[in-house]
Short mmCIF file of C-alpha atoms in Angstrom, two decimals:
data_model
loop_
_atom_site.label_atom_id
_atom_site.label_comp_id
_atom_site.label_asym_id
_atom_site.label_seq_id
_atom_site.Cartn_x
_atom_site.Cartn_y
_atom_site.Cartn_z
CA MET A 229 -17.29 -0.75 25.60
CA LYS A 230 -15.40 -0.36 28.88
CA ASN A 231 -11.62 -0.16 28.80
CA GLU A 232 -11.15 -3.66 30.24
CA GLU A 233 -13.64 -5.12 27.74
CA LEU A 234 -11.88 -3.29 24.94
CA PHE A 235 -8.54 -4.64 26.13
CA GLN A 236 -9.87 -8.20 26.16
CA ALA A 237 -11.39 -7.80 22.69
CA VAL A 238 -8.10 -6.47 21.33
CA LEU A 239 -6.14 -9.22 23.06
CA GLU A 240 -8.42 -11.82 21.51
CA ALA A 241 -7.97 -10.40 18.00
CA VAL A 242 -4.21 -10.08 18.39
CA SER A 243 -3.83 -13.53 19.93
CA GLU A 244 -5.89 -15.33 17.33
CA THR A 245 -4.05 -13.60 14.51
CA LEU A 246 -0.50 -14.09 15.73
CA GLU A 247 -1.02 -17.53 17.17
CA SER A 248 -2.44 -18.79 13.89
CA MET A 249 0.25 -17.13 11.81
CA VAL A 250 3.42 -17.65 13.80
CA PHE A 251 2.31 -20.07 16.53
CA GLU A 252 3.48 -17.71 19.26
CA GLU A 253 1.53 -16.86 22.38
CA VAL A 254 0.57 -13.24 22.98
CA THR A 255 0.29 -12.05 26.58
CA PRO A 256 -0.44 -8.69 28.19
CA SER A 257 2.82 -6.85 28.84
CA GLU A 258 3.94 -6.16 32.38
CA ASN A 259 5.35 -2.83 31.22
CA ASP A 260 3.40 0.40 31.26
CA ALA A 261 1.56 0.98 27.98
CA SER A 262 2.70 4.59 27.79
CA SER A 263 6.40 3.87 28.13
CA PRO A 264 8.25 3.98 24.80
CA LEU A 265 9.24 0.94 22.80
CA ASP A 266 12.66 0.30 21.36
CA GLU A 267 13.93 3.40 19.51
CA ASN A 268 14.15 1.46 16.27
CA SER A 269 10.42 0.85 15.90
CA ILE A 270 8.19 0.55 12.87
CA TRP A 271 4.43 0.88 12.66
CA ALA A 272 1.50 0.11 10.43
CA SER A 273 -1.93 1.67 10.67
CA LEU A 274 -5.31 1.17 9.10
CA ASP A 275 -7.94 3.89 8.74
CA ILE A 276 -11.44 2.83 9.65
CA LYS A 277 -13.90 4.57 7.32
CA SER A 278 -17.19 3.00 8.34
CA PRO A 279 -19.31 2.65 10.48
CA GLU A 280 -17.38 5.64 11.92
CA LYS A 281 -13.99 7.14 11.29
CA GLY A 282 -11.17 5.77 13.40
CA LYS A 283 -7.72 4.31 13.26
CA PHE A 284 -6.07 1.08 14.33
CA ALA A 285 -2.26 0.83 14.54
CA ILE A 286 0.47 -1.60 15.53
CA GLN A 287 3.89 -0.42 16.60
CA MET A 288 6.74 -2.80 17.32
CA PRO A 289 10.53 -2.90 17.41
CA ALA A 290 11.89 -3.50 13.91
CA GLU A 291 13.80 -6.47 15.29
CA LEU A 292 10.53 -8.13 16.40
CA ALA A 293 8.94 -7.49 12.99
CA PHE A 294 11.97 -9.11 11.36
CA GLU A 295 11.65 -12.08 13.71
CA LEU A 296 7.94 -12.56 12.97
CA ALA A 297 8.55 -12.28 9.23
CA GLU A 298 11.30 -14.87 9.44
CA GLN A 299 8.97 -17.26 11.25
CA LEU A 300 6.28 -16.73 8.65
CA PHE A 301 8.62 -17.36 5.74
CA MET A 302 10.51 -20.23 7.39
CA GLY A 303 11.25 -22.96 4.85
CA ASP A 304 10.59 -20.74 1.86
CA GLU A 305 13.73 -21.01 -0.27
CA SER A 306 12.92 -17.84 -2.19
CA PHE A 307 12.65 -15.80 0.99
CA GLU A 308 15.10 -12.95 1.46
CA MET A 309 14.74 -10.89 4.61
CA THR A 310 14.60 -7.15 3.98
CA GLU A 311 13.09 -4.23 5.82
CA ALA A 312 10.39 -4.10 3.14
CA VAL A 313 9.36 -7.65 4.05
CA ALA A 314 9.21 -6.75 7.75
CA VAL A 315 7.11 -3.68 7.01
CA ASP A 316 4.83 -5.72 4.74
CA THR A 317 4.41 -8.25 7.53
CA LEU A 318 3.39 -5.53 9.94
CA ALA A 319 0.94 -4.08 7.41
CA GLU A 320 -0.69 -7.46 6.98
CA LEU A 321 -0.84 -7.89 10.74
CA VAL A 322 -2.63 -4.60 11.30
CA ASN A 323 -5.00 -5.41 8.46
CA THR A 324 -5.86 -8.79 9.92
CA VAL A 325 -6.00 -7.78 13.59
CA ALA A 326 -8.09 -4.67 12.94
CA GLY A 327 -10.39 -6.53 10.57
CA LYS A 328 -10.95 -9.32 13.06
CA PHE A 329 -11.46 -6.92 15.95
CA MET A 330 -13.94 -4.80 14.03
CA SER A 331 -15.80 -7.71 12.47
CA ASP A 332 -16.19 -9.30 15.90
CA ASN A 333 -17.43 -6.14 17.58
CA ILE A 334 -19.63 -4.11 15.26
CA GLN A 335 -23.35 -4.66 15.02
CA PRO A 336 -24.55 -7.13 12.35
CA ASP A 337 -26.31 -4.34 10.46
CA GLN A 338 -23.25 -2.07 10.41
CA SER A 339 -21.03 -2.10 7.36
CA LEU A 340 -17.29 -2.11 7.77
CA GLU A 341 -15.02 -0.21 5.42
CA VAL A 342 -11.33 0.36 5.89
CA GLY A 343 -8.52 2.02 3.98
CA LEU A 344 -5.24 0.50 2.91
CA PRO A 345 -2.46 0.00 5.47
CA GLN A 346 -0.03 2.87 6.00
CA THR A 347 3.45 2.24 7.40
CA GLY A 348 6.32 4.23 8.85
CA ARG A 349 9.20 4.42 11.30
CA ASN A 350 9.16 5.26 15.02
CA ALA A 351 5.62 5.91 16.27
CA PRO A 352 2.43 6.63 14.32
CA GLU A 353 1.50 10.30 14.31
CA GLY A 354 -1.57 11.72 16.01
CA GLU A 355 -3.45 11.15 19.22
CA PHE A 356 -4.88 7.77 20.11
CA ASP A 357 -7.69 7.11 22.58
CA ASN A 358 -6.36 3.75 23.73
CA VAL A 359 -2.89 2.26 23.83
CA PHE A 360 -2.41 -1.39 24.79
CA ARG A 361 0.88 -3.16 25.24
CA PHE A 362 1.45 -6.86 24.63
CA THR A 363 4.35 -9.30 24.68
CA ILE A 364 5.33 -11.90 22.11
CA SER A 365 8.65 -13.74 21.84
CA ASP A 366 9.89 -11.79 24.90
CA SER A 367 9.39 -8.46 23.09
CA ASP A 368 6.76 -5.80 23.60
CA PHE A 369 4.57 -4.25 20.94
CA LYS A 370 1.69 -1.80 21.05
CA ILE A 371 -1.81 -1.60 19.66
CA LEU A 372 -3.09 1.96 19.32
CA ILE A 373 -6.74 2.75 18.69
CA LYS A 374 -8.58 5.93 17.84
CA GLY A 375 -12.29 6.57 17.56
CA ILE A 376 -14.01 3.26 17.95
CA SER A 377 -16.67 4.25 20.45
CA PHE A 378 -19.26 2.66 18.18
CA VAL A 379 -18.24 -0.92 18.91
CA SER A 380 -20.72 -2.86 20.98
CA MET B 36 -0.53 -30.16 -11.94
CA LYS B 37 -3.02 -27.56 -10.74
CA ARG B 38 -2.70 -23.86 -11.46
CA VAL B 39 -3.70 -21.24 -8.91
CA ILE B 40 -3.60 -17.44 -8.91
CA ILE B 41 -3.21 -15.70 -5.55
CA ALA B 42 -3.98 -11.98 -5.34
CA ASP B 43 -3.11 -9.90 -2.30
CA ASP B 44 -1.27 -6.60 -1.99
CA SER B 45 0.80 -8.13 0.81
CA SER B 46 3.61 -10.47 -0.26
CA MET B 47 3.50 -11.98 3.20
CA ALA B 48 -0.21 -12.74 2.86
CA ARG B 49 0.35 -14.32 -0.56
CA MET B 50 3.02 -16.57 0.86
CA PHE B 51 0.82 -17.52 3.81
CA ILE B 52 -2.13 -18.33 1.55
CA ARG B 53 0.14 -20.41 -0.69
CA ARG B 54 1.34 -22.44 2.27
CA CYS B 55 -2.20 -23.04 3.49
CA LEU B 56 -3.19 -24.19 -0.01
CA GLU B 57 -0.21 -26.53 -0.24
CA ILE B 58 -1.16 -28.14 3.06
CA SER B 59 -4.83 -28.35 2.06
CA GLY B 60 -4.40 -30.38 -1.13
CA PHE B 61 -2.78 -28.01 -3.58
CA GLY B 62 0.68 -29.49 -3.17
CA ASP B 63 1.53 -30.19 -6.80
CA THR B 64 0.54 -26.75 -7.98
CA GLU B 65 1.90 -23.94 -10.09
CA PHE B 66 1.20 -20.67 -8.30
CA PHE B 67 0.95 -17.26 -9.94
CA GLU B 68 0.80 -14.13 -7.84
CA GLY B 69 -0.59 -10.64 -8.25
CA SER B 70 -0.97 -7.67 -5.96
CA ASN B 71 -4.39 -6.51 -7.18
CA GLY B 72 -7.34 -7.52 -9.31
CA GLN B 73 -5.90 -6.11 -12.51
CA ASP B 74 -2.82 -8.32 -12.06
CA VAL B 75 -5.14 -11.33 -11.94
CA LEU B 76 -6.91 -10.34 -15.13
CA ASP B 77 -3.52 -9.86 -16.81
CA LEU B 78 -2.41 -13.28 -15.57
CA LEU B 79 -5.58 -14.91 -16.88
CA LYS B 80 -4.95 -13.37 -20.30
CA GLU B 81 -1.34 -14.52 -20.24
CA LYS B 82 -1.67 -17.96 -18.64
CA GLY B 83 -5.18 -18.96 -19.63
CA GLN B 84 -7.52 -21.04 -17.48
CA VAL B 85 -6.56 -21.82 -13.88
CA ASP B 86 -8.08 -24.16 -11.31
CA LEU B 87 -8.61 -21.54 -8.63
CA ILE B 88 -8.29 -17.83 -7.95
CA VAL B 89 -7.74 -16.82 -4.33
CA THR B 90 -8.11 -13.12 -3.77
CA ASP B 91 -7.97 -10.62 -0.97
CA LEU B 92 -10.92 -8.23 -0.85
CA ASN B 93 -9.20 -4.99 0.10
CA MET B 94 -6.55 -4.20 -2.53
CA PRO B 95 -5.45 -1.06 -4.36
CA GLU B 96 -6.34 -0.36 -8.01
CA MET B 97 -8.83 -3.20 -8.39
CA ASN B 98 -10.30 -4.81 -5.29
CA GLY B 99 -11.45 -8.39 -4.88
CA MET B 100 -15.13 -7.56 -5.33
CA GLU B 101 -14.52 -5.96 -8.72
CA LEU B 102 -12.24 -8.83 -9.70
CA LEU B 103 -14.96 -11.31 -8.78
CA ARG B 104 -17.48 -9.35 -10.84
CA ARG B 105 -15.16 -9.22 -13.86
CA VAL B 106 -14.27 -12.93 -13.71
CA LYS B 107 -17.88 -14.03 -13.35
CA ALA B 108 -18.90 -11.75 -16.24
CA SER B 109 -16.25 -13.24 -18.52
CA PRO B 110 -17.52 -15.78 -21.04
CA ARG B 111 -14.12 -17.46 -20.94
CA PHE B 112 -13.40 -17.51 -17.23
CA HIS B 113 -16.77 -17.38 -15.47
CA HIS B 114 -16.51 -21.02 -14.36
CA THR B 115 -13.21 -20.38 -12.58
CA PRO B 116 -13.68 -20.81 -8.82
CA VAL B 117 -12.91 -17.61 -6.91
CA LEU B 118 -12.19 -17.83 -3.21
CA VAL B 119 -12.28 -14.50 -1.37
CA ILE B 120 -10.20 -14.01 1.76
CA THR B 121 -10.77 -10.85 3.72
CA SER B 122 -9.97 -9.25 7.02
CA THR B 123 -12.99 -6.95 6.86
CA THR B 124 -16.21 -8.67 6.19
CA SER B 125 -19.83 -8.19 7.04
CA ASP B 126 -22.72 -10.58 6.59
CA GLU B 127 -24.13 -8.42 3.83
CA LYS B 128 -20.86 -8.35 1.89
CA VAL B 129 -20.42 -12.09 2.26
CA ARG B 130 -23.94 -12.67 0.96
CA GLN B 131 -23.33 -10.27 -1.91
CA MET B 132 -20.12 -12.02 -2.95
CA GLU B 133 -21.70 -15.45 -2.67
CA GLU B 134 -24.54 -14.25 -4.89
CA MET B 135 -21.95 -12.98 -7.34
CA GLY B 136 -20.55 -16.50 -7.54
CA ALA B 137 -17.71 -16.63 -5.02
CA LEU B 138 -16.75 -20.18 -4.11
CA ALA B 139 -16.50 -19.06 -0.49
CA VAL B 140 -15.64 -16.00 1.57
CA LEU B 141 -13.19 -16.66 4.39
CA SER B 142 -12.06 -14.34 7.15
CA LYS B 143 -8.42 -13.70 7.97
CA PRO B 144 -6.47 -15.04 9.70
CA ILE B 145 -6.91 -18.12 7.55
CA SER B 146 -5.57 -21.54 8.40
CA PRO B 147 -5.41 -24.85 6.55
CA THR B 148 -8.26 -26.02 8.78
CA ALA B 149 -10.47 -23.15 7.66
CA LEU B 150 -9.40 -23.42 4.05
CA ALA B 151 -9.79 -27.16 3.56
CA PRO B 152 -13.62 -27.35 3.57
CA ALA B 153 -13.91 -24.47 1.12
CA ILE B 154 -11.62 -26.06 -1.46
CA SER B 155 -12.34 -29.72 -0.75
CA THR B 156 -14.55 -30.08 -3.82
CA LEU B 157 -11.76 -28.79 -6.05
CA VAL B 158 -9.22 -31.16 -4.52
CA GLU B 159 -11.58 -34.13 -4.78
CA THR B 160 -12.47 -33.30 -8.36
CA GLU B 161 -8.82 -33.19 -9.30
CA GLU B 162 -8.00 -36.43 -7.53
CA TYR B 163 -10.98 -38.16 -9.11
CA SER B 164 -10.15 -37.00 -12.62
CA SER B 165 -6.52 -38.01 -12.31
#
């Protein structure tokens, strides 16, 4: 998959996920993908185990994760905003976005197996082959991908 | 009042599923939540029969596939509808879970629109019987 095709496939997965969950439009960022995000960032990643090993991660400012979580829980009287909720929201996002992206792009006869989401502060460790930057609610976030040369 | 168990290791996902169910006909419903398949089995033991189990596939400790297998093998609970919601699905896995007795297998992100057809028979049955 060429870089532009990969970008469009990732944009589609991210857009469908976030637009259905928080009714917010996702657009490509005008900022350079390699430039750092807000210092107070959190991330969630998902290991891809099959059909080949890889990794899919989302990194965003903690403030944006809080904002998305608040939108998701809006109207829920039992909701109490904590960092754990924001991190959980990000973990579910990476799970859903990566799952959708992979399911949409692997061959029908390939099986898809993933690990459980990992989370942390700042930026995910390790090298990534592709870094894409998007905007939602006037804030930027990144999708980082490693080792998915097998997608069609 | 209906009774539904939702299993997902993400509290956010459980809340989102609950909301979709409420919009799709499970408004007057008592919801129980667990973060893995074992939690669901414990809830079934504690609460007894429920109208629906909605489970994520990829969970720690006991995943949704094993939960489905255990529920369908149970003499007491094998008639309980189990709806599987997953972010990572393949045609083969979907077929396997349907053969195991899953009510339906839906891909995340779910929405009330996607959920409604899968649970419509349960909603109609309840409305008819009441």
